Amino acid sequence: AQSVTQPDIHITVSEGASLELRCNYSYGATPYLFWYVQSPGQGLQLLLKYFSGDTLVQGIKGFEAEFKRSQSSFNLRKPSVHWSDAAEYFCAVGADMGSGYSTLTFGKGTMLLVSP
Amino acid sequence: DGGITQSPKYLFRKEGQNVTLSCEQNLNHDAMYWYRQDPGQGLRLIYYSQIVNDFQKGDIAEGYSVSREKKESFPLTVTSAQKNPTAFYLCASSSPGQGVYGYTFGSGTRLTVV
């Protein structure tokens, strides 16, 4: 069975500083990997995804992530954080059920706090 | 605009009562999912359905039931057998191909059982 570990429960970053959120996964085959963001009391919004190909993927809101198979990691980065980026971030791995469907397994999330 | 609608946003129920959470989508997606979210626990899969009149248990299906009579609708019933039902419930959908690229989520229902 697949699993996802997000080692950091909370991270505080100064506005304008760079950000890296860590994600490690466990999956027996080539993984489908995702990063989602959630504002309080809201649903999840997809930031970016990795399916195949280039291991550095670009997403919305200036985020990017790099897939490193040797380290089973898919860390999320942003060069300059804005106060509006404060939210909870979830990494997820997809297990292919066939027919183009997958079930997603989520990490426990990392809460990002942005200080002035 | 296409999307997923979950209603109500907040729901209060007395212990021992069954309660049904609504999830409707107009994205023409085939697959739908229910997740439960607890603080510090991430999201855990309750049930999912790939086609009408068919659904499968996820990791934490005990105490829950679902139906899929229409492609657009996937209601979740939290039964009195669910020992700790207070949580935030999220519904999602996907289509073939898009499913391996991620889900579209609703805005959630916060259920509080008193």
PDB file of C-alpha atoms in Angstrom:
ATOM      1  CA  ALA A   1       0.000   0.000   0.000  1.00  0.00           C
ATOM      2  CA  GLN A   2       1.144   3.512  -0.699  1.00  0.00           C
ATOM      3  CA  SER A   3       1.915   6.086   1.976  1.00  0.00           C
ATOM      4  CA  VAL A   4       3.018   9.697   2.239  1.00  0.00           C
ATOM      5  CA  THR A   5       5.076  11.372   4.946  1.00  0.00           C
ATOM      6  CA  GLN A   6       5.222  15.103   5.472  1.00  0.00           C
ATOM      7  CA  PRO A   7       7.820  15.488   8.231  1.00  0.00           C
ATOM      8  CA  ASP A   8       6.990  19.072   9.141  1.00  0.00           C
ATOM      9  CA  ILE A   9       3.686  19.775  10.887  1.00  0.00           C
ATOM     10  CA  HIS A  10       4.255  23.535  10.964  1.00  0.00           C
ATOM     11  CA  ILE A  11       6.658  25.815   9.135  1.00  0.00           C
ATOM     12  CA  THR A  12       7.059  29.555   9.598  1.00  0.00           C
ATOM     13  CA  VAL A  13       8.633  31.593   6.812  1.00  0.00           C
ATOM     14  CA  SER A  14       9.199  35.307   6.530  1.00  0.00           C
ATOM     15  CA  GLU A  15       7.409  37.049   3.704  1.00  0.00           C
ATOM     16  CA  GLY A  16       9.717  37.226   0.702  1.00  0.00           C
ATOM     17  CA  ALA A  17      11.847  34.310   1.837  1.00  0.00           C
ATOM     18  CA  SER A  18      12.098  31.027  -0.015  1.00  0.00           C
ATOM     19  CA  LEU A  19      10.063  27.979   0.928  1.00  0.00           C
ATOM     20  CA  GLU A  20      10.567  24.240   0.751  1.00  0.00           C
ATOM     21  CA  LEU A  21       7.984  21.766   2.027  1.00  0.00           C
ATOM     22  CA  ARG A  22       9.113  18.174   2.278  1.00  0.00           C
ATOM     23  CA  CYS A  23       7.251  15.105   1.082  1.00  0.00           C
ATOM     24  CA  ASN A  24       8.377  11.485   1.039  1.00  0.00           C
ATOM     25  CA  TYR A  25       6.300   8.710  -0.450  1.00  0.00           C
ATOM     26  CA  SER A  26       6.207   4.955  -0.511  1.00  0.00           C
ATOM     27  CA  TYR A  27       4.800   3.227  -3.558  1.00  0.00           C
ATOM     28  CA  GLY A  28       5.835   0.123  -5.441  1.00  0.00           C
ATOM     29  CA  ALA A  29       5.412   1.436  -8.954  1.00  0.00           C
ATOM     30  CA  THR A  30       5.864   4.740 -10.705  1.00  0.00           C
ATOM     31  CA  PRO A  31       3.886   7.166  -8.579  1.00  0.00           C
ATOM     32  CA  TYR A  32       1.475   9.886  -9.518  1.00  0.00           C
ATOM     33  CA  LEU A  33       2.306  12.730  -7.139  1.00  0.00           C
ATOM     34  CA  PHE A  34       0.356  15.818  -6.226  1.00  0.00           C
ATOM     35  CA  TRP A  35       0.496  18.886  -4.041  1.00  0.00           C
ATOM     36  CA  TYR A  36      -2.714  20.485  -2.832  1.00  0.00           C
ATOM     37  CA  VAL A  37      -3.348  23.627  -0.804  1.00  0.00           C
ATOM     38  CA  GLN A  38      -6.208  24.184   1.621  1.00  0.00           C
ATOM     39  CA  SER A  39      -7.377  27.430   3.172  1.00  0.00           C
ATOM     40  CA  PRO A  40      -9.228  27.154   6.504  1.00  0.00           C
ATOM     41  CA  GLY A  41     -12.675  25.603   6.154  1.00  0.00           C
ATOM     42  CA  GLN A  42     -12.296  25.133   2.423  1.00  0.00           C
ATOM     43  CA  GLY A  43     -11.741  22.324  -0.020  1.00  0.00           C
ATOM     44  CA  LEU A  44      -8.421  21.455  -1.607  1.00  0.00           C
ATOM     45  CA  GLN A  45      -6.959  23.165  -4.633  1.00  0.00           C
ATOM     46  CA  LEU A  46      -4.471  21.384  -6.876  1.00  0.00           C
ATOM     47  CA  LEU A  47      -1.110  23.184  -7.050  1.00  0.00           C
ATOM     48  CA  LEU A  48       0.779  20.803  -9.308  1.00  0.00           C
ATOM     49  CA  LYS A  49       1.181  17.193 -10.287  1.00  0.00           C
ATOM     50  CA  TYR A  50       3.800  14.759 -11.498  1.00  0.00           C
ATOM     51  CA  PHE A  51       2.826  11.948 -13.791  1.00  0.00           C
ATOM     52  CA  SER A  52       5.881  11.278 -15.936  1.00  0.00           C
ATOM     53  CA  GLY A  53       8.563  13.077 -17.891  1.00  0.00           C
ATOM     54  CA  ASP A  54      10.422  16.119 -16.601  1.00  0.00           C
ATOM     55  CA  THR A  55      11.072  15.692 -12.900  1.00  0.00           C
ATOM     56  CA  LEU A  56      10.782  19.420 -12.206  1.00  0.00           C
ATOM     57  CA  VAL A  57       7.150  20.443 -12.484  1.00  0.00           C
ATOM     58  CA  GLN A  58       5.694  23.899 -12.438  1.00  0.00           C
ATOM     59  CA  GLY A  59       2.374  24.689 -10.827  1.00  0.00           C
ATOM     60  CA  ILE A  60       0.096  27.564 -10.093  1.00  0.00           C
ATOM     61  CA  LYS A  61       0.871  30.538  -7.852  1.00  0.00           C
ATOM     62  CA  GLY A  62       4.608  30.295  -8.561  1.00  0.00           C
ATOM     63  CA  PHE A  63       5.101  26.879  -6.951  1.00  0.00           C
ATOM     64  CA  GLU A  64       7.298  24.111  -8.295  1.00  0.00           C
ATOM     65  CA  ALA A  65       8.205  20.617  -7.160  1.00  0.00           C
ATOM     66  CA  GLU A  66      10.956  18.173  -7.986  1.00  0.00           C
ATOM     67  CA  PHE A  67      10.495  14.432  -8.181  1.00  0.00           C
ATOM     68  CA  LYS A  68      13.537  12.505  -6.972  1.00  0.00           C
ATOM     69  CA  ARG A  69      13.052   8.801  -7.413  1.00  0.00           C
ATOM     70  CA  SER A  70      16.265   7.870  -5.586  1.00  0.00           C
ATOM     71  CA  GLN A  71      15.086   9.719  -2.494  1.00  0.00           C
ATOM     72  CA  SER A  72      11.366   8.912  -2.861  1.00  0.00           C
ATOM     73  CA  SER A  73      10.726  12.608  -2.479  1.00  0.00           C
ATOM     74  CA  PHE A  74       8.553  15.255  -4.075  1.00  0.00           C
ATOM     75  CA  ASN A  75       9.393  18.511  -2.303  1.00  0.00           C
ATOM     76  CA  LEU A  76       7.439  21.690  -2.969  1.00  0.00           C
ATOM     77  CA  ARG A  77       9.302  24.973  -3.423  1.00  0.00           C
ATOM     78  CA  LYS A  78       8.608  28.635  -3.953  1.00  0.00           C
ATOM     79  CA  PRO A  79      11.340  31.261  -4.337  1.00  0.00           C
ATOM     80  CA  SER A  80       9.509  34.103  -2.587  1.00  0.00           C
ATOM     81  CA  VAL A  81       6.589  33.566  -0.225  1.00  0.00           C
ATOM     82  CA  HIS A  82       3.650  35.963  -0.051  1.00  0.00           C
ATOM     83  CA  TRP A  83       1.402  36.425   2.973  1.00  0.00           C
ATOM     84  CA  SER A  84      -1.465  34.932   0.960  1.00  0.00           C
ATOM     85  CA  ASP A  85       0.421  31.619   0.776  1.00  0.00           C
ATOM     86  CA  ALA A  86      -0.350  30.934   4.441  1.00  0.00           C
ATOM     87  CA  ALA A  87      -2.426  27.746   4.356  1.00  0.00           C
ATOM     88  CA  GLU A  88      -2.140  24.014   4.845  1.00  0.00           C
ATOM     89  CA  TYR A  89      -0.348  22.009   2.190  1.00  0.00           C
ATOM     90  CA  PHE A  90      -0.919  18.359   1.425  1.00  0.00           C
ATOM     91  CA  CYS A  91       1.193  15.980  -0.582  1.00  0.00           C
ATOM     92  CA  ALA A  92      -0.572  12.991  -2.122  1.00  0.00           C
ATOM     93  CA  VAL A  93       0.337   9.880  -4.071  1.00  0.00           C
ATOM     94  CA  GLY A  94      -2.025   8.241  -6.540  1.00  0.00           C
ATOM     95  CA  ALA A  95      -2.460   4.505  -6.958  1.00  0.00           C
ATOM     96  CA  ASP A  96      -3.549   3.549 -10.442  1.00  0.00           C
ATOM     97  CA  MET A  97      -6.784   1.533 -10.335  1.00  0.00           C
ATOM     98  CA  GLY A  98      -6.759   1.050 -14.085  1.00  0.00           C
ATOM     99  CA  SER A  99      -9.066   2.673 -16.608  1.00  0.00           C
ATOM    100  CA  GLY A 100      -7.396   5.997 -15.881  1.00  0.00           C
ATOM    101  CA  TYR A 101      -8.615   6.242 -12.301  1.00  0.00           C
ATOM    102  CA  SER A 102      -6.609   6.492  -9.127  1.00  0.00           C
ATOM    103  CA  THR A 103      -7.239   6.719  -5.420  1.00  0.00           C
ATOM    104  CA  LEU A 104      -5.188   9.336  -3.635  1.00  0.00           C
ATOM    105  CA  THR A 105      -3.376   8.786  -0.355  1.00  0.00           C
ATOM    106  CA  PHE A 106      -2.597  12.008   1.471  1.00  0.00           C
ATOM    107  CA  GLY A 107       0.053  13.042   3.925  1.00  0.00           C
ATOM    108  CA  LYS A 108      -0.981  14.644   7.194  1.00  0.00           C
ATOM    109  CA  GLY A 109      -0.264  18.117   5.929  1.00  0.00           C
ATOM    110  CA  THR A 110       2.108  20.976   6.670  1.00  0.00           C
ATOM    111  CA  MET A 111       0.733  24.231   7.995  1.00  0.00           C
ATOM    112  CA  LEU A 112       2.566  27.204   6.533  1.00  0.00           C
ATOM    113  CA  LEU A 113       2.670  30.393   8.566  1.00  0.00           C
ATOM    114  CA  VAL A 114       4.030  33.570   6.964  1.00  0.00           C
ATOM    115  CA  SER A 115       5.517  36.226   9.204  1.00  0.00           C
ATOM    116  CA  PRO A 116       5.760  39.897   8.194  1.00  0.00           C
TER     117      PRO A 116
ATOM    118  CA  ASP B   1     -19.489  27.184 -13.915  1.00  0.00           C
ATOM    119  CA  GLY B   2     -18.778  23.500 -13.401  1.00  0.00           C
ATOM    120  CA  GLY B   3     -17.908  22.271  -9.972  1.00  0.00           C
ATOM    121  CA  ILE B   4     -18.784  20.202  -6.941  1.00  0.00           C
ATOM    122  CA  THR B   5     -21.387  21.354  -4.450  1.00  0.00           C
ATOM    123  CA  GLN B   6     -21.452  19.993  -0.935  1.00  0.00           C
ATOM    124  CA  SER B   7     -24.311  20.834   1.349  1.00  0.00           C
ATOM    125  CA  PRO B   8     -24.817  21.880   3.978  1.00  0.00           C
ATOM    126  CA  LYS B   9     -21.570  23.620   4.927  1.00  0.00           C
ATOM    127  CA  TYR B  10     -22.213  23.040   8.635  1.00  0.00           C
ATOM    128  CA  LEU B  11     -24.295  20.229  10.124  1.00  0.00           C
ATOM    129  CA  PHE B  12     -25.163  19.487  13.711  1.00  0.00           C
ATOM    130  CA  ARG B  13     -26.708  16.229  14.839  1.00  0.00           C
ATOM    131  CA  LYS B  14     -27.446  14.474  18.052  1.00  0.00           C
ATOM    132  CA  GLU B  15     -25.532  11.353  18.915  1.00  0.00           C
ATOM    133  CA  GLY B  16     -27.229   8.201  17.661  1.00  0.00           C
ATOM    134  CA  GLN B  17     -28.878   9.826  14.645  1.00  0.00           C
ATOM    135  CA  ASN B  18     -28.038   9.023  11.067  1.00  0.00           C
ATOM    136  CA  VAL B  19     -27.173  11.991   8.876  1.00  0.00           C
ATOM    137  CA  THR B  20     -26.726  12.317   5.111  1.00  0.00           C
ATOM    138  CA  LEU B  21     -24.231  14.652   3.468  1.00  0.00           C
ATOM    139  CA  SER B  22     -24.933  15.786  -0.062  1.00  0.00           C
ATOM    140  CA  CYS B  23     -22.429  15.914  -2.916  1.00  0.00           C
ATOM    141  CA  GLU B  24     -23.429  16.990  -6.424  1.00  0.00           C
ATOM    142  CA  GLN B  25     -21.173  17.611  -9.429  1.00  0.00           C
ATOM    143  CA  ASN B  26     -21.855  19.055 -12.873  1.00  0.00           C
ATOM    144  CA  LEU B  27     -18.449  18.263 -14.318  1.00  0.00           C
ATOM    145  CA  ASN B  28     -19.642  15.090 -16.058  1.00  0.00           C
ATOM    146  CA  HIS B  29     -17.037  13.161 -14.077  1.00  0.00           C
ATOM    147  CA  ASP B  30     -17.447   9.414 -13.779  1.00  0.00           C
ATOM    148  CA  ALA B  31     -15.665   8.855 -10.463  1.00  0.00           C
ATOM    149  CA  MET B  32     -16.549  10.343  -7.108  1.00  0.00           C
ATOM    150  CA  TYR B  33     -14.911  10.050  -3.704  1.00  0.00           C
ATOM    151  CA  TRP B  34     -15.545  10.806  -0.051  1.00  0.00           C
ATOM    152  CA  TYR B  35     -12.743  11.743   2.315  1.00  0.00           C
ATOM    153  CA  ARG B  36     -12.752  12.477   6.006  1.00  0.00           C
ATOM    154  CA  GLN B  37     -10.386  15.092   7.434  1.00  0.00           C
ATOM    155  CA  ASP B  38      -9.415  15.363  11.100  1.00  0.00           C
ATOM    156  CA  PRO B  39      -6.895  17.855  12.496  1.00  0.00           C
ATOM    157  CA  GLY B  40      -3.375  16.561  12.060  1.00  0.00           C
ATOM    158  CA  GLN B  41      -4.570  13.423  10.269  1.00  0.00           C
ATOM    159  CA  GLY B  42      -4.696  14.488   6.657  1.00  0.00           C
ATOM    160  CA  LEU B  43      -7.451  13.072   4.469  1.00  0.00           C
ATOM    161  CA  ARG B  44      -8.618   9.478   4.691  1.00  0.00           C
ATOM    162  CA  LEU B  45     -10.673   7.741   2.016  1.00  0.00           C
ATOM    163  CA  ILE B  46     -14.134   6.563   3.057  1.00  0.00           C
ATOM    164  CA  TYR B  47     -15.786   5.369  -0.168  1.00  0.00           C
ATOM    165  CA  TYR B  48     -15.375   5.834  -3.884  1.00  0.00           C
ATOM    166  CA  SER B  49     -17.407   5.114  -6.981  1.00  0.00           C
ATOM    167  CA  GLN B  50     -16.264   4.815 -10.578  1.00  0.00           C
ATOM    168  CA  ILE B  51     -19.653   4.283 -12.190  1.00  0.00           C
ATOM    169  CA  VAL B  52     -23.332   4.565 -11.356  1.00  0.00           C
ATOM    170  CA  ASN B  53     -24.695   1.854  -9.056  1.00  0.00           C
ATOM    171  CA  ASP B  54     -21.224   0.705  -8.067  1.00  0.00           C
ATOM    172  CA  PHE B  55     -18.953   1.779  -5.220  1.00  0.00           C
ATOM    173  CA  GLN B  56     -16.041   0.464  -3.169  1.00  0.00           C
ATOM    174  CA  LYS B  57     -14.939   0.831   0.425  1.00  0.00           C
ATOM    175  CA  GLY B  58     -11.950   2.949   1.198  1.00  0.00           C
ATOM    176  CA  ASP B  59      -9.697   2.799   4.227  1.00  0.00           C
ATOM    177  CA  ILE B  60     -12.249   3.867   6.853  1.00  0.00           C
ATOM    178  CA  ALA B  61     -15.676   2.750   5.564  1.00  0.00           C
ATOM    179  CA  GLU B  62     -17.006   1.368   8.856  1.00  0.00           C
ATOM    180  CA  GLY B  63     -20.009   3.327  10.075  1.00  0.00           C
ATOM    181  CA  TYR B  64     -20.630   4.973   6.693  1.00  0.00           C
ATOM    182  CA  SER B  65     -22.792   4.155   3.689  1.00  0.00           C
ATOM    183  CA  VAL B  66     -23.129   5.615   0.197  1.00  0.00           C
ATOM    184  CA  SER B  67     -25.269   5.356  -2.895  1.00  0.00           C
ATOM    185  CA  ARG B  68     -24.659   6.244  -6.529  1.00  0.00           C
ATOM    186  CA  GLU B  69     -28.019   6.300  -8.301  1.00  0.00           C
ATOM    187  CA  LYS B  70     -27.061   9.168 -10.585  1.00  0.00           C
ATOM    188  CA  LYS B  71     -23.786  10.133 -12.158  1.00  0.00           C
ATOM    189  CA  GLU B  72     -24.030  13.616 -10.655  1.00  0.00           C
ATOM    190  CA  SER B  73     -24.743  12.612  -7.071  1.00  0.00           C
ATOM    191  CA  PHE B  74     -22.855  10.659  -4.403  1.00  0.00           C
ATOM    192  CA  PRO B  75     -24.458  11.155  -0.970  1.00  0.00           C
ATOM    193  CA  LEU B  76     -22.733   9.919   2.177  1.00  0.00           C
ATOM    194  CA  THR B  77     -24.691   8.696   5.206  1.00  0.00           C
ATOM    195  CA  VAL B  78     -22.966   8.795   8.553  1.00  0.00           C
ATOM    196  CA  THR B  79     -24.685   6.152  10.612  1.00  0.00           C
ATOM    197  CA  SER B  80     -25.030   5.782  14.357  1.00  0.00           C
ATOM    198  CA  ALA B  81     -22.444   2.995  14.119  1.00  0.00           C
ATOM    199  CA  GLN B  82     -19.697   5.531  13.376  1.00  0.00           C
ATOM    200  CA  LYS B  83     -18.024   5.953  16.746  1.00  0.00           C
ATOM    201  CA  ASN B  84     -16.490   9.368  16.212  1.00  0.00           C
ATOM    202  CA  PRO B  85     -18.383  11.134  13.417  1.00  0.00           C
ATOM    203  CA  THR B  86     -17.406  14.726  14.182  1.00  0.00           C
ATOM    204  CA  ALA B  87     -15.088  15.738  11.332  1.00  0.00           C
ATOM    205  CA  PHE B  88     -14.726  17.698   8.116  1.00  0.00           C
ATOM    206  CA  TYR B  89     -15.974  15.726   5.105  1.00  0.00           C
ATOM    207  CA  LEU B  90     -14.742  16.366   1.590  1.00  0.00           C
ATOM    208  CA  CYS B  91     -16.208  15.093  -1.648  1.00  0.00           C
ATOM    209  CA  ALA B  92     -14.177  14.904  -4.859  1.00  0.00           C
ATOM    210  CA  SER B  93     -14.609  13.791  -8.448  1.00  0.00           C
ATOM    211  CA  SER B  94     -12.465  12.836 -11.402  1.00  0.00           C
ATOM    212  CA  SER B  95     -12.771  11.569 -14.950  1.00  0.00           C
ATOM    213  CA  PRO B  96     -10.694   8.940 -16.768  1.00  0.00           C
ATOM    214  CA  GLY B  97      -7.249  10.296 -17.462  1.00  0.00           C
ATOM    215  CA  GLN B  98      -7.977  13.304 -15.343  1.00  0.00           C
ATOM    216  CA  GLY B  99      -8.093  10.880 -12.458  1.00  0.00           C
ATOM    217  CA  VAL B 100      -4.406  10.275 -12.667  1.00  0.00           C
ATOM    218  CA  TYR B 101      -3.872  14.005 -12.734  1.00  0.00           C
ATOM    219  CA  GLY B 102      -5.811  14.826  -9.613  1.00  0.00           C
ATOM    220  CA  TYR B 103      -9.249  15.416  -8.244  1.00  0.00           C
ATOM    221  CA  THR B 104     -11.636  18.326  -8.105  1.00  0.00           C
ATOM    222  CA  PHE B 105     -12.793  18.898  -4.534  1.00  0.00           C
ATOM    223  CA  GLY B 106     -15.914  20.390  -3.049  1.00  0.00           C
ATOM    224  CA  SER B 107     -15.706  22.941  -0.253  1.00  0.00           C
ATOM    225  CA  GLY B 108     -16.595  20.432   2.443  1.00  0.00           C
ATOM    226  CA  THR B 109     -19.187  19.814   5.159  1.00  0.00           C
ATOM    227  CA  ARG B 110     -18.273  20.181   8.795  1.00  0.00           C
ATOM    228  CA  LEU B 111     -20.268  17.700  10.840  1.00  0.00           C
ATOM    229  CA  THR B 112     -20.565  18.119  14.584  1.00  0.00           C
ATOM    230  CA  VAL B 113     -22.283  15.462  16.652  1.00  0.00           C
ATOM    231  CA  VAL B 114     -23.347  16.481  20.125  1.00  0.00           C
TER     232      VAL B 114
END
